[in-house]
Amino acid sequence: MPEQVIETATSHGSTGLQAMLQVKIPLAFPTIMMGVNQTIIMVLAMVIIAGLVGGGLGQEVFINSIWLNVGQGMVAGMAIVLMAIVLDRMTQGKQSAEVPFAAMR
């Protein structure tokens, strides 16, 4: 974050909390959402591994691959991929949001 932005906020009389809430967080929001996006994708990747020890969609993929039920395994795998795509698009929409006007003042 450019030092000039923080200096401008403090020189206009904002407190540390005001600078954090109205300047720093809005400017850092796209980066924060990128981190959330990557975390969601990694969690969904772990769904398959969790299926080996627990339950859920990962277990469906694992069991159907053992019993050679290719169709059911593909459906469960596609559900995981679809969930990943939807969550990815939701967080990317927040990433590309413009910086709020209050942060530009």
mmCIF file with all atom_site columns, C-alpha atoms in Angstrom:
data_model
loop_
_atom_site.group_PDB
_atom_site.id
_atom_site.type_symbol
_atom_site.label_atom_id
_atom_site.label_alt_id
_atom_site.label_comp_id
_atom_site.label_asym_id
_atom_site.label_entity_id
_atom_site.label_seq_id
_atom_site.pdbx_PDB_ins_code
_atom_site.Cartn_x
_atom_site.Cartn_y
_atom_site.Cartn_z
_atom_site.occupancy
_atom_site.B_iso_or_equiv
_atom_site.pdbx_formal_charge
_atom_site.auth_seq_id
_atom_site.auth_comp_id
_atom_site.auth_asym_id
_atom_site.auth_atom_id
_atom_site.pdbx_PDB_model_num
ATOM 1   C CA . MET A 1 1   ? 0.000   0.000   0.000   1.00 0.00 ? 1   MET A CA 1
ATOM 2   C CA . PRO A 1 2   ? 1.476   3.373   -0.934  1.00 0.00 ? 2   PRO A CA 1
ATOM 3   C CA . GLU A 1 3   ? 2.708   5.369   2.030   1.00 0.00 ? 3   GLU A CA 1
ATOM 4   C CA . GLN A 1 4   ? 1.192   8.519   0.493   1.00 0.00 ? 4   GLN A CA 1
ATOM 5   C CA . VAL A 1 5   ? -2.314  7.102   0.900   1.00 0.00 ? 5   VAL A CA 1
ATOM 6   C CA . ILE A 1 6   ? -1.803  6.451   4.599   1.00 0.00 ? 6   ILE A CA 1
ATOM 7   C CA . GLU A 1 7   ? -0.130  9.816   5.070   1.00 0.00 ? 7   GLU A CA 1
ATOM 8   C CA . THR A 1 8   ? -3.016  11.558  3.309   1.00 0.00 ? 8   THR A CA 1
ATOM 9   C CA . ALA A 1 9   ? -5.555  9.827   5.539   1.00 0.00 ? 9   ALA A CA 1
ATOM 10  C CA . THR A 1 10  ? -3.735  10.809  8.728   1.00 0.00 ? 10  THR A CA 1
ATOM 11  C CA . SER A 1 11  ? -3.083  14.370  7.557   1.00 0.00 ? 11  SER A CA 1
ATOM 12  C CA . HIS A 1 12  ? -6.809  14.814  6.957   1.00 0.00 ? 12  HIS A CA 1
ATOM 13  C CA . GLY A 1 13  ? -7.450  13.942  10.594  1.00 0.00 ? 13  GLY A CA 1
ATOM 14  C CA . SER A 1 14  ? -8.492  10.319  10.479  1.00 0.00 ? 14  SER A CA 1
ATOM 15  C CA . THR A 1 15  ? -7.723  8.149   13.468  1.00 0.00 ? 15  THR A CA 1
ATOM 16  C CA . GLY A 1 16  ? -5.919  4.847   13.128  1.00 0.00 ? 16  GLY A CA 1
ATOM 17  C CA . LEU A 1 17  ? -9.215  2.955   13.184  1.00 0.00 ? 17  LEU A CA 1
ATOM 18  C CA . GLN A 1 18  ? -10.781 5.258   10.594  1.00 0.00 ? 18  GLN A CA 1
ATOM 19  C CA . ALA A 1 19  ? -7.747  4.895   8.334   1.00 0.00 ? 19  ALA A CA 1
ATOM 20  C CA . MET A 1 20  ? -7.935  1.121   8.703   1.00 0.00 ? 20  MET A CA 1
ATOM 21  C CA . LEU A 1 21  ? -11.671 0.832   8.008   1.00 0.00 ? 21  LEU A CA 1
ATOM 22  C CA . GLN A 1 22  ? -12.068 3.521   5.353   1.00 0.00 ? 22  GLN A CA 1
ATOM 23  C CA . VAL A 1 23  ? -8.730  3.440   3.521   1.00 0.00 ? 23  VAL A CA 1
ATOM 24  C CA . LYS A 1 24  ? -6.544  0.394   4.125   1.00 0.00 ? 24  LYS A CA 1
ATOM 25  C CA . ILE A 1 25  ? -9.153  -2.380  4.058   1.00 0.00 ? 25  ILE A CA 1
ATOM 26  C CA . PRO A 1 26  ? -10.992 -1.072  0.951   1.00 0.00 ? 26  PRO A CA 1
ATOM 27  C CA . LEU A 1 27  ? -7.689  -0.774  -0.906  1.00 0.00 ? 27  LEU A CA 1
ATOM 28  C CA . ALA A 1 28  ? -6.580  -4.234  0.217   1.00 0.00 ? 28  ALA A CA 1
ATOM 29  C CA . PHE A 1 29  ? -9.968  -5.845  -0.454  1.00 0.00 ? 29  PHE A CA 1
ATOM 30  C CA . PRO A 1 30  ? -9.096  -7.345  -3.871  1.00 0.00 ? 30  PRO A CA 1
ATOM 31  C CA . THR A 1 31  ? -6.020  -9.013  -2.378  1.00 0.00 ? 31  THR A CA 1
ATOM 32  C CA . ILE A 1 32  ? -8.005  -10.270 0.607   1.00 0.00 ? 32  ILE A CA 1
ATOM 33  C CA . MET A 1 33  ? -10.616 -11.780 -1.715  1.00 0.00 ? 33  MET A CA 1
ATOM 34  C CA . MET A 1 34  ? -7.893  -13.442 -3.779  1.00 0.00 ? 34  MET A CA 1
ATOM 35  C CA . GLY A 1 35  ? -6.675  -15.131 -0.596  1.00 0.00 ? 35  GLY A CA 1
ATOM 36  C CA . VAL A 1 36  ? -10.225 -16.240 0.233   1.00 0.00 ? 36  VAL A CA 1
ATOM 37  C CA . ASN A 1 37  ? -10.586 -17.583 -3.311  1.00 0.00 ? 37  ASN A CA 1
ATOM 38  C CA . GLN A 1 38  ? -7.389  -19.634 -3.073  1.00 0.00 ? 38  GLN A CA 1
ATOM 39  C CA . THR A 1 39  ? -8.386  -20.949 0.355   1.00 0.00 ? 39  THR A CA 1
ATOM 40  C CA . ILE A 1 40  ? -11.767 -22.124 -0.946  1.00 0.00 ? 40  ILE A CA 1
ATOM 41  C CA . ILE A 1 41  ? -10.142 -23.914 -3.880  1.00 0.00 ? 41  ILE A CA 1
ATOM 42  C CA . MET A 1 42  ? -7.646  -25.660 -1.583  1.00 0.00 ? 42  MET A CA 1
ATOM 43  C CA . VAL A 1 43  ? -10.443 -26.735 0.771   1.00 0.00 ? 43  VAL A CA 1
ATOM 44  C CA . LEU A 1 44  ? -12.387 -28.228 -2.124  1.00 0.00 ? 44  LEU A CA 1
ATOM 45  C CA . ALA A 1 45  ? -9.256  -30.053 -3.259  1.00 0.00 ? 45  ALA A CA 1
ATOM 46  C CA . MET A 1 46  ? -9.060  -31.606 0.191   1.00 0.00 ? 46  MET A CA 1
ATOM 47  C CA . VAL A 1 47  ? -12.641 -32.930 -0.112  1.00 0.00 ? 47  VAL A CA 1
ATOM 48  C CA . ILE A 1 48  ? -11.373 -35.963 -2.022  1.00 0.00 ? 48  ILE A CA 1
ATOM 49  C CA . ILE A 1 49  ? -8.701  -36.689 0.575   1.00 0.00 ? 49  ILE A CA 1
ATOM 50  C CA . ALA A 1 50  ? -11.235 -36.261 3.391   1.00 0.00 ? 50  ALA A CA 1
ATOM 51  C CA . GLY A 1 51  ? -13.411 -38.848 1.673   1.00 0.00 ? 51  GLY A CA 1
ATOM 52  C CA . LEU A 1 52  ? -10.753 -41.461 2.391   1.00 0.00 ? 52  LEU A CA 1
ATOM 53  C CA . VAL A 1 53  ? -11.194 -41.048 6.146   1.00 0.00 ? 53  VAL A CA 1
ATOM 54  C CA . GLY A 1 54  ? -14.687 -39.612 6.518   1.00 0.00 ? 54  GLY A CA 1
ATOM 55  C CA . GLY A 1 55  ? -17.699 -38.941 4.368   1.00 0.00 ? 55  GLY A CA 1
ATOM 56  C CA . GLY A 1 56  ? -19.178 -36.481 1.950   1.00 0.00 ? 56  GLY A CA 1
ATOM 57  C CA . LEU A 1 57  ? -18.686 -36.047 -1.781  1.00 0.00 ? 57  LEU A CA 1
ATOM 58  C CA . GLY A 1 58  ? -15.080 -37.199 -1.565  1.00 0.00 ? 58  GLY A CA 1
ATOM 59  C CA . GLN A 1 59  ? -16.209 -40.529 -0.179  1.00 0.00 ? 59  GLN A CA 1
ATOM 60  C CA . GLU A 1 60  ? -18.693 -40.885 -3.043  1.00 0.00 ? 60  GLU A CA 1
ATOM 61  C CA . VAL A 1 61  ? -15.903 -40.405 -5.574  1.00 0.00 ? 61  VAL A CA 1
ATOM 62  C CA . PHE A 1 62  ? -13.633 -42.837 -3.725  1.00 0.00 ? 62  PHE A CA 1
ATOM 63  C CA . ILE A 1 63  ? -16.230 -45.599 -3.271  1.00 0.00 ? 63  ILE A CA 1
ATOM 64  C CA . ASN A 1 64  ? -17.486 -45.367 -6.839  1.00 0.00 ? 64  ASN A CA 1
ATOM 65  C CA . SER A 1 65  ? -13.953 -45.556 -8.185  1.00 0.00 ? 65  SER A CA 1
ATOM 66  C CA . ILE A 1 66  ? -13.350 -48.733 -6.160  1.00 0.00 ? 66  ILE A CA 1
ATOM 67  C CA . TRP A 1 67  ? -16.573 -50.374 -7.399  1.00 0.00 ? 67  TRP A CA 1
ATOM 68  C CA . LEU A 1 68  ? -15.978 -49.123 -10.953 1.00 0.00 ? 68  LEU A CA 1
ATOM 69  C CA . ASN A 1 69  ? -19.225 -47.135 -10.974 1.00 0.00 ? 69  ASN A CA 1
ATOM 70  C CA . VAL A 1 70  ? -17.796 -44.630 -13.411 1.00 0.00 ? 70  VAL A CA 1
ATOM 71  C CA . GLY A 1 71  ? -21.039 -42.712 -13.925 1.00 0.00 ? 71  GLY A CA 1
ATOM 72  C CA . GLN A 1 72  ? -21.738 -42.113 -10.245 1.00 0.00 ? 72  GLN A CA 1
ATOM 73  C CA . GLY A 1 73  ? -18.108 -41.261 -9.588  1.00 0.00 ? 73  GLY A CA 1
ATOM 74  C CA . MET A 1 74  ? -18.175 -38.724 -12.423 1.00 0.00 ? 74  MET A CA 1
ATOM 75  C CA . VAL A 1 75  ? -21.359 -37.150 -11.061 1.00 0.00 ? 75  VAL A CA 1
ATOM 76  C CA . ALA A 1 76  ? -19.838 -36.751 -7.593  1.00 0.00 ? 76  ALA A CA 1
ATOM 77  C CA . GLY A 1 77  ? -16.606 -35.416 -9.084  1.00 0.00 ? 77  GLY A CA 1
ATOM 78  C CA . MET A 1 78  ? -18.513 -32.989 -11.285 1.00 0.00 ? 78  MET A CA 1
ATOM 79  C CA . ALA A 1 79  ? -20.439 -31.772 -8.232  1.00 0.00 ? 79  ALA A CA 1
ATOM 80  C CA . ILE A 1 80  ? -17.123 -30.905 -6.568  1.00 0.00 ? 80  ILE A CA 1
ATOM 81  C CA . VAL A 1 81  ? -15.887 -29.147 -9.705  1.00 0.00 ? 81  VAL A CA 1
ATOM 82  C CA . LEU A 1 82  ? -19.162 -27.248 -10.096 1.00 0.00 ? 82  LEU A CA 1
ATOM 83  C CA . MET A 1 83  ? -19.003 -26.148 -6.467  1.00 0.00 ? 83  MET A CA 1
ATOM 84  C CA . ALA A 1 84  ? -15.427 -24.967 -7.006  1.00 0.00 ? 84  ALA A CA 1
ATOM 85  C CA . ILE A 1 85  ? -16.382 -23.002 -10.128 1.00 0.00 ? 85  ILE A CA 1
ATOM 86  C CA . VAL A 1 86  ? -19.369 -21.333 -8.457  1.00 0.00 ? 86  VAL A CA 1
ATOM 87  C CA . LEU A 1 87  ? -17.381 -20.341 -5.365  1.00 0.00 ? 87  LEU A CA 1
ATOM 88  C CA . ASP A 1 88  ? -14.510 -19.154 -7.556  1.00 0.00 ? 88  ASP A CA 1
ATOM 89  C CA . ARG A 1 89  ? -16.819 -16.918 -9.598  1.00 0.00 ? 89  ARG A CA 1
ATOM 90  C CA . MET A 1 90  ? -18.444 -15.546 -6.451  1.00 0.00 ? 90  MET A CA 1
ATOM 91  C CA . THR A 1 91  ? -15.137 -14.506 -4.939  1.00 0.00 ? 91  THR A CA 1
ATOM 92  C CA . GLN A 1 92  ? -13.751 -13.197 -8.238  1.00 0.00 ? 92  GLN A CA 1
ATOM 93  C CA . GLY A 1 93  ? -16.750 -10.915 -8.525  1.00 0.00 ? 93  GLY A CA 1
ATOM 94  C CA . LYS A 1 94  ? -15.804 -9.386  -5.189  1.00 0.00 ? 94  LYS A CA 1
ATOM 95  C CA . GLN A 1 95  ? -12.149 -9.125  -6.246  1.00 0.00 ? 95  GLN A CA 1
ATOM 96  C CA . SER A 1 96  ? -12.874 -7.064  -9.307  1.00 0.00 ? 96  SER A CA 1
ATOM 97  C CA . ALA A 1 97  ? -15.152 -4.612  -7.500  1.00 0.00 ? 97  ALA A CA 1
ATOM 98  C CA . GLU A 1 98  ? -13.938 -1.078  -7.796  1.00 0.00 ? 98  GLU A CA 1
ATOM 99  C CA . VAL A 1 99  ? -12.371 0.676   -4.833  1.00 0.00 ? 99  VAL A CA 1
ATOM 100 C CA . PRO A 1 100 ? -15.127 2.483   -2.918  1.00 0.00 ? 100 PRO A CA 1
ATOM 101 C CA . PHE A 1 101 ? -15.279 6.248   -3.362  1.00 0.00 ? 101 PHE A CA 1
ATOM 102 C CA . ALA A 1 102 ? -14.706 6.779   0.388   1.00 0.00 ? 102 ALA A CA 1
ATOM 103 C CA . ALA A 1 103 ? -11.238 5.254   0.046   1.00 0.00 ? 103 ALA A CA 1
ATOM 104 C CA . MET A 1 104 ? -10.328 7.719   -2.689  1.00 0.00 ? 104 MET A CA 1
ATOM 105 C CA . ARG A 1 105 ? -11.093 10.846  -0.673  1.00 0.00 ? 105 ARG A CA 1
#
